[in-house]
C-alpha positions as a Python dict, from the first residue, in 0.01 Angstrom:
ca = {
    (1, 'M'): (0, 0, 0),
    (2, 'V'): (-78, -92, 362),
    (3, 'S'): (-437, -63, 484),
    (4, 'G'): (-518, 132, 167),
    (5, 'K'): (-236, 383, 218),
    (6, 'T'): (88, 429, 24),
    (7, 'L'): (404, 387, 232),
    (8, 'S'): (595, 707, 278),
    (9, 'F'): (964, 735, 188),
    (10, 'A'): (1053, 723, 563),
    (11, 'D'): (854, 400, 609),
    (12, 'R'): (1018, 238, 304),
    (13, 'R'): (1357, 340, 429),
    (14, 'A'): (1281, 191, 767),
    (15, 'N'): (1174, -137, 604),
    (16, 'W'): (1490, -155, 397),
    (17, 'D'): (1696, -73, 709),
    (18, 'V'): (1543, -363, 894),
    (19, 'K'): (1610, -599, 602),
    (20, 'L'): (1963, -488, 513),
    (21, 'S'): (2119, -379, 844),
    (22, 'P'): (2198, -743, 952),
    (23, 'F'): (2404, -791, 638),
    (24, 'G'): (2581, -464, 710),
    (25, 'F'): (2675, -582, 1057),
    (26, 'I'): (2835, -904, 929),
    (27, 'S'): (2992, -753, 619),
    (28, 'P'): (3328, -662, 787),
    (29, 'Y'): (3397, -1031, 846),
    (30, 'F'): (3333, -1119, 483),
    (31, 'L'): (3542, -826, 366),
    (32, 'I'): (3835, -926, 584),
    (33, 'F'): (3797, -1291, 484),
    (34, 'G'): (3783, -1196, 115),
    (35, 'V'): (4102, -988, 139),
    (36, 'F'): (4309, -1205, 369),
    (37, 'G'): (4152, -1551, 313),
    (38, 'L'): (3976, -1600, -19),
    (39, 'F'): (4204, -1388, -238),
    (40, 'P'): (4531, -1553, -119),
    (41, 'L'): (4377, -1894, -168),
    (42, 'L'): (4264, -1816, -523),
    (43, 'Y'): (4595, -1650, -603),
    (44, 'T'): (4781, -1957, -470),
    (45, 'A'): (4572, -2176, -696),
    (46, 'F'): (4658, -1952, -991),
    (47, 'V'): (5029, -1951, -917),
    (48, 'S'): (5032, -2330, -872),
    (49, 'L'): (4955, -2362, -1247),
    (50, 'Q'): (5277, -2180, -1336),
    (51, 'K'): (5645, -2241, -1351),
    (52, 'R'): (5743, -1937, -1148),
    (53, 'N'): (6050, -1825, -963),
    (54, 'L'): (5988, -1618, -649),
    (55, 'L'): (6260, -1373, -755),
    (56, 'D'): (6146, -1347, -1119),
    (57, 'A'): (5773, -1304, -1135),
    (58, 'E'): (5793, -1159, -1488),
    (59, 'G'): (5937, -1483, -1620),
    (60, 'A'): (5642, -1696, -1509),
    (61, 'K'): (5525, -1961, -1754),
    (62, 'F'): (5184, -2133, -1753),
    (63, 'I'): (5223, -2510, -1733),
    (64, 'G'): (4873, -2621, -1631),
    (65, 'F'): (4877, -2916, -1387),
    (66, 'G'): (5244, -2988, -1439),
    (67, 'N'): (5335, -2910, -1081),
    (68, 'Y'): (5062, -3141, -949),
    (69, 'E'): (5171, -3419, -1178),
    (70, 'Q'): (5530, -3385, -1062),
    (71, 'L'): (5426, -3384, -697),
    (72, 'L'): (5189, -3675, -707),
    (73, 'F'): (5371, -3910, -943),
    (74, 'H'): (5739, -3819, -951),
    (75, 'D'): (5835, -3662, -619),
    (76, 'P'): (5920, -3909, -340),
    (77, 'Y'): (6023, -3625, -107),
    (78, 'F'): (5667, -3494, -111),
    (79, 'W'): (5523, -3830, -7),
    (80, 'N'): (5793, -3869, 256),
    (81, 'A'): (5691, -3528, 394),
    (82, 'M'): (5322, -3624, 391),
    (83, 'G'): (5405, -3950, 569),
    (84, 'N'): (5593, -3764, 838),
    (85, 'T'): (5303, -3519, 875),
    (86, 'V'): (5052, -3798, 930),
    (87, 'S'): (5282, -3970, 1174),
    (88, 'L'): (5332, -3653, 1380),
    (89, 'W'): (4955, -3587, 1364),
    (90, 'L'): (4889, -3927, 1522),
    (91, 'L'): (5164, -3883, 1785),
    (92, 'T'): (5040, -3538, 1889),
    (93, 'T'): (4665, -3525, 1850),
    (94, 'I'): (4559, -3839, 2040),
    (95, 'P'): (4785, -3783, 2344),
    (96, 'Q'): (4683, -3416, 2356),
    (97, 'I'): (4316, -3501, 2392),
    (98, 'L'): (4370, -3781, 2645),
    (99, 'F'): (4614, -3579, 2863),
    (100, 'A'): (4386, -3278, 2844),
    (101, 'L'): (4087, -3481, 2967),
    (102, 'G'): (4290, -3618, 3257),
    (103, 'I'): (4430, -3278, 3357),
    (104, 'A'): (4091, -3112, 3333),
    (105, 'H'): (3943, -3384, 3550),
    (106, 'L'): (4212, -3326, 3816),
    (107, 'L'): (4169, -2948, 3807),
    (108, 'N'): (3796, -2985, 3844),
    (109, 'R'): (3840, -3143, 4186),
    (110, 'R'): (3879, -2956, 4515),
    (111, 'L'): (4252, -2893, 4514),
    (112, 'R'): (4451, -2646, 4721),
    (113, 'G'): (4582, -2369, 4494),
    (114, 'R'): (4378, -2490, 4196),
    (115, 'T'): (4347, -2135, 4060),
    (116, 'L'): (4727, -2119, 4034),
    (117, 'F'): (4734, -2456, 3855),
    (118, 'R'): (4457, -2353, 3614),
    (119, 'T'): (4639, -2031, 3526),
    (120, 'G'): (4965, -2225, 3469),
    (121, 'M'): (4793, -2443, 3211),
    (122, 'I'): (4789, -2166, 2956),
    (123, 'L'): (5157, -2060, 3004),
    (124, 'P'): (5303, -2316, 2761),
    (125, 'N'): (5059, -2200, 2489),
    (126, 'I'): (5156, -1833, 2515),
    (127, 'T'): (5528, -1913, 2523),
    (128, 'S'): (5718, -1837, 2201),
    (129, 'V'): (5733, -2144, 1977),
    (130, 'A'): (6091, -2059, 1886),
    (131, 'A'): (6196, -2054, 2255),
    (132, 'V'): (6015, -2381, 2322),
    (133, 'T'): (6174, -2553, 2029),
    (134, 'I'): (6524, -2437, 2112),
    (135, 'I'): (6490, -2550, 2472),
    (136, 'F'): (6349, -2888, 2374),
    (137, 'A'): (6624, -2933, 2120),
    (138, 'Q'): (6874, -2889, 2404),
    (139, 'L'): (6678, -3129, 2627),
    (140, 'F'): (6692, -3392, 2353),
    (141, 'G'): (7057, -3331, 2275),
    (142, 'R'): (7265, -3637, 2198),
    (143, 'D'): (7566, -3570, 2420),
    (144, 'F'): (7454, -3334, 2696),
    (145, 'G'): (7075, -3351, 2681),
    (146, 'L'): (6874, -3383, 3001),
    (147, 'V'): (6653, -3660, 2858),
    (148, 'N'): (6958, -3881, 2771),
    (149, 'W'): (7101, -3809, 3116),
    (150, 'V'): (6781, -3944, 3276),
    (151, 'L'): (6772, -4243, 3039),
    (152, 'S'): (7133, -4325, 3134),
    (153, 'W'): (7011, -4412, 3483),
    (154, 'F'): (6826, -4704, 3329),
    (155, 'G'): (7112, -4804, 3101),
    (156, 'A'): (6948, -4679, 2785),
    (157, 'G'): (7264, -4509, 2659),
    (158, 'H'): (7282, -4194, 2446),
    (159, 'V'): (7001, -4168, 2190),
    (160, 'D'): (7061, -3951, 1883),
    (161, 'W'): (6710, -3808, 1877),
    (162, 'Q'): (6759, -3609, 1559),
    (163, 'A'): (6909, -3897, 1357),
    (164, 'G'): (6622, -4146, 1362),
    (165, 'T'): (6273, -4118, 1226),
    (166, 'A'): (6088, -4258, 1533),
    (167, 'S'): (6309, -4074, 1783),
    (168, 'S'): (6284, -3738, 1607),
    (169, 'H'): (5904, -3774, 1577),
    (170, 'A'): (5878, -3853, 1944),
    (171, 'A'): (6086, -3546, 2034),
    (172, 'I'): (5889, -3310, 1813),
    (173, 'A'): (5561, -3458, 1933),
    (174, 'S'): (5662, -3389, 2293),
    (175, 'M'): (5705, -3017, 2208),
    (176, 'V'): (5361, -2994, 2051),
    (177, 'I'): (5195, -3185, 2333),
    (178, 'W'): (5361, -2971, 2595),
    (179, 'R'): (5246, -2647, 2423),
    (180, 'W'): (4883, -2735, 2347),
    (181, 'T'): (4762, -2980, 2611),
    (182, 'G'): (4691, -2702, 2861),
    (183, 'Y'): (4489, -2509, 2604),
    (184, 'H'): (4255, -2805, 2541),
    (185, 'A'): (4245, -2886, 2917),
    (186, 'L'): (4101, -2541, 2993),
    (187, 'I'): (3832, -2592, 2726),
    (188, 'F'): (3737, -2924, 2884),
    (189, 'L'): (3757, -2777, 3233),
    (190, 'A'): (3514, -2496, 3146),
    (191, 'S'): (3270, -2756, 3005),
    (192, 'M'): (3303, -2980, 3310),
    (193, 'Q'): (3202, -2697, 3541),
    (194, 'A'): (2883, -2659, 3348),
    (195, 'I'): (2773, -3016, 3419),
    (196, 'P'): (2512, -3019, 3698),
    (197, 'S'): (2646, -3159, 4023),
    (198, 'S'): (2314, -3337, 4078),
    (199, 'M'): (2410, -3590, 3808),
    (200, 'Y'): (2724, -3688, 4003),
    (201, 'E'): (2530, -3700, 4329),
    (202, 'A'): (2271, -3935, 4177),
    (203, 'A'): (2546, -4156, 4036),
    (204, 'T'): (2715, -4168, 4378),
    (205, 'L'): (2391, -4279, 4539),
    (206, 'D'): (2365, -4551, 4272),
    (207, 'G'): (2710, -4674, 4374),
    (208, 'A'): (2914, -4543, 4078),
    (209, 'K'): (3282, -4494, 4151),
    (210, 'G'): (3483, -4191, 4044),
    (211, 'H'): (3627, -4342, 3726),
    (212, 'Q'): (3283, -4473, 3630),
    (213, 'Q'): (3134, -4130, 3670),
    (214, 'F'): (3414, -3986, 3457),
    (215, 'W'): (3370, -4227, 3162),
    (216, 'R'): (2994, -4255, 3174),
    (217, 'I'): (2889, -3904, 3263),
    (218, 'T'): (3170, -3654, 3206),
    (219, 'V'): (3315, -3784, 2880),
    (220, 'P'): (2979, -3829, 2706),
    (221, 'L'): (2866, -3479, 2803),
    (222, 'L'): (3196, -3336, 2671),
    (223, 'R'): (3133, -3478, 2326),
    (224, 'P'): (3101, -3138, 2143),
    (225, 'Q'): (3416, -3003, 2311),
    (226, 'I'): (3615, -3324, 2236),
    (227, 'I'): (3510, -3307, 1871),
    (228, 'F'): (3605, -2938, 1859),
    (229, 'S'): (3945, -2992, 2018),
    (230, 'T'): (4018, -3289, 1792),
    (231, 'V'): (3945, -3091, 1478),
    (232, 'I'): (4147, -2785, 1601),
    (233, 'A'): (4439, -3006, 1698),
    (234, 'T'): (4428, -3187, 1367),
    (235, 'T'): (4436, -2870, 1161),
    (236, 'G'): (4723, -2737, 1365),
    (237, 'N'): (4930, -3051, 1373),
    (238, 'M'): (4894, -3105, 998),
    (239, 'R'): (5069, -2773, 945),
    (240, 'L'): (5371, -2813, 1171),
    (241, 'L'): (5653, -2592, 1057),
    (242, 'A'): (5838, -2412, 1336),
    (243, 'E'): (5904, -2726, 1553),
    (244, 'P'): (6073, -2935, 1282),
    (245, 'L'): (6244, -2632, 1133),
    (246, 'L'): (6414, -2526, 1459),
    (247, 'F'): (6467, -2874, 1594),
    (248, 'N'): (6782, -2915, 1382),
    (249, 'P'): (6900, -2562, 1296),
    (250, 'G'): (7171, -2528, 1038),
    (251, 'T'): (7223, -2633, 677),
    (252, 'A'): (6975, -2923, 706),
    (253, 'A'): (6701, -2720, 877),
    (254, 'A'): (6472, -2693, 575),
    (255, 'T'): (6513, -3060, 483),
    (256, 'G'): (6406, -3184, 827),
    (257, 'G'): (6730, -3370, 902),
    (258, 'S'): (7006, -3516, 692),
    (259, 'D'): (6775, -3790, 553),
    (260, 'R'): (6450, -3585, 567),
    (261, 'Q'): (6342, -3804, 857),
    (262, 'F'): (6123, -3538, 1017),
    (263, 'Q'): (6045, -3305, 727),
    (264, 'T'): (5674, -3223, 729),
    (265, 'A'): (5466, -3108, 435),
    (266, 'A'): (5470, -2750, 562),
    (267, 'L'): (5845, -2767, 595),
    (268, 'Y'): (5873, -2911, 239),
    (269, 'L'): (5667, -2617, 120),
    (270, 'Y'): (5907, -2382, 295),
    (271, 'E'): (6206, -2554, 134),
    (272, 'Q'): (6059, -2529, -217),
    (273, 'G'): (5934, -2169, -179),
    (274, 'F'): (6203, -1997, 26),
    (275, 'T'): (6523, -2190, -29),
    (276, 'K'): (6473, -2297, -394),
    (277, 'Y'): (6239, -2003, -478),
    (278, 'D'): (6013, -2227, -681),
    (279, 'F'): (5692, -2031, -615),
    (280, 'G'): (5468, -2236, -847),
    (281, 'Y'): (5575, -2570, -705),
    (282, 'S'): (5540, -2456, -344),
    (283, 'S'): (5195, -2320, -420),
    (284, 'A'): (5095, -2666, -544),
    (285, 'V'): (5226, -2814, -224),
    (286, 'A'): (5026, -2561, -26),
    (287, 'L'): (4698, -2650, -198),
    (288, 'L'): (4752, -3027, -164),
    (289, 'L'): (4836, -2980, 201),
    (290, 'A'): (4518, -2776, 248),
    (291, 'I'): (4313, -3053, 83),
    (292, 'A'): (4483, -3322, 291),
    (293, 'T'): (4425, -3122, 608),
    (294, 'M'): (4049, -3093, 535),
    (295, 'L'): (4026, -3466, 461),
    (296, 'V'): (4216, -3568, 776),
    (297, 'A'): (4010, -3323, 983),
    (298, 'G'): (3691, -3465, 838),
    (299, 'V'): (3805, -3822, 922),
    (300, 'A'): (3903, -3716, 1275),
    (301, 'Y'): (3562, -3556, 1320),
    (302, 'L'): (3373, -3869, 1201),
    (303, 'V'): (3589, -4105, 1409),
    (304, 'T'): (3552, -3894, 1726),
    (305, 'R'): (3182, -3860, 1671),
    (306, 'R'): (3146, -4237, 1616),
    (307, 'I'): (3348, -4316, 1934),
    (308, 'Q'): (3144, -4075, 2140),
    (309, 'T'): (2819, -4216, 2001),
    (310, 'D'): (2919, -4576, 2082),
}
């Protein structure tokens, strides 16, 4: 009753509409997430507890945490892949953010044709990853690669980029940096343009130089964007698959080189699931990789936040 009167059916329906309509508006997201996100995750967790061949689902056998025990305590290839993943994460994420900050700072200045340069920043990101990897594999070729040709000017000789751990990681990292630096630079550029010019004018009157303004005004005000880009880059670089897979095409593609020198965790998952058809084992790898990605992303977030605060 309201003011001594009983609400009519139309009034009650209007009240329920006001209360429930917001949930109806957001329900498509949760439905899509449930079908394409939550269900595959739960199903992967279920399959990871089985000994299951991808080509023989009917012959699956429940083994509990046997796959996880094998991975964590008896599989050196898994830990090698995780080590390579962390190494590539460090070689790609930190340079991406630093290069993106520098490029965004340059594009934020009064340059002739800056619109053209800004547009060109996104081109590497929209280029097919397969095409990028194949081209970079040719650039880093041992005998006829352009990179070795340039290094020969300085007497460096021919480097077999695919054979060594450090050299292969550097080559793969260069692909990732080339593809994603422009994406992060545009995010930083958009945020830089939102900084009031009066802050720079006041700093100029106080005698602050350009580099001082950049580190003491621009970078601190870009803290949310830097944290966002760091987390996004971390989650992407922890799941590298196409770059190491196509860097050395052939019989050793899934193993990341003849000595697994650049096999990432995602590539190891691919090897177990789609070359050995061990669906249960690869599902366990997928879950452990997801957990590791969340942990590393959390650490990257805390470190970036601490640096920005200091």
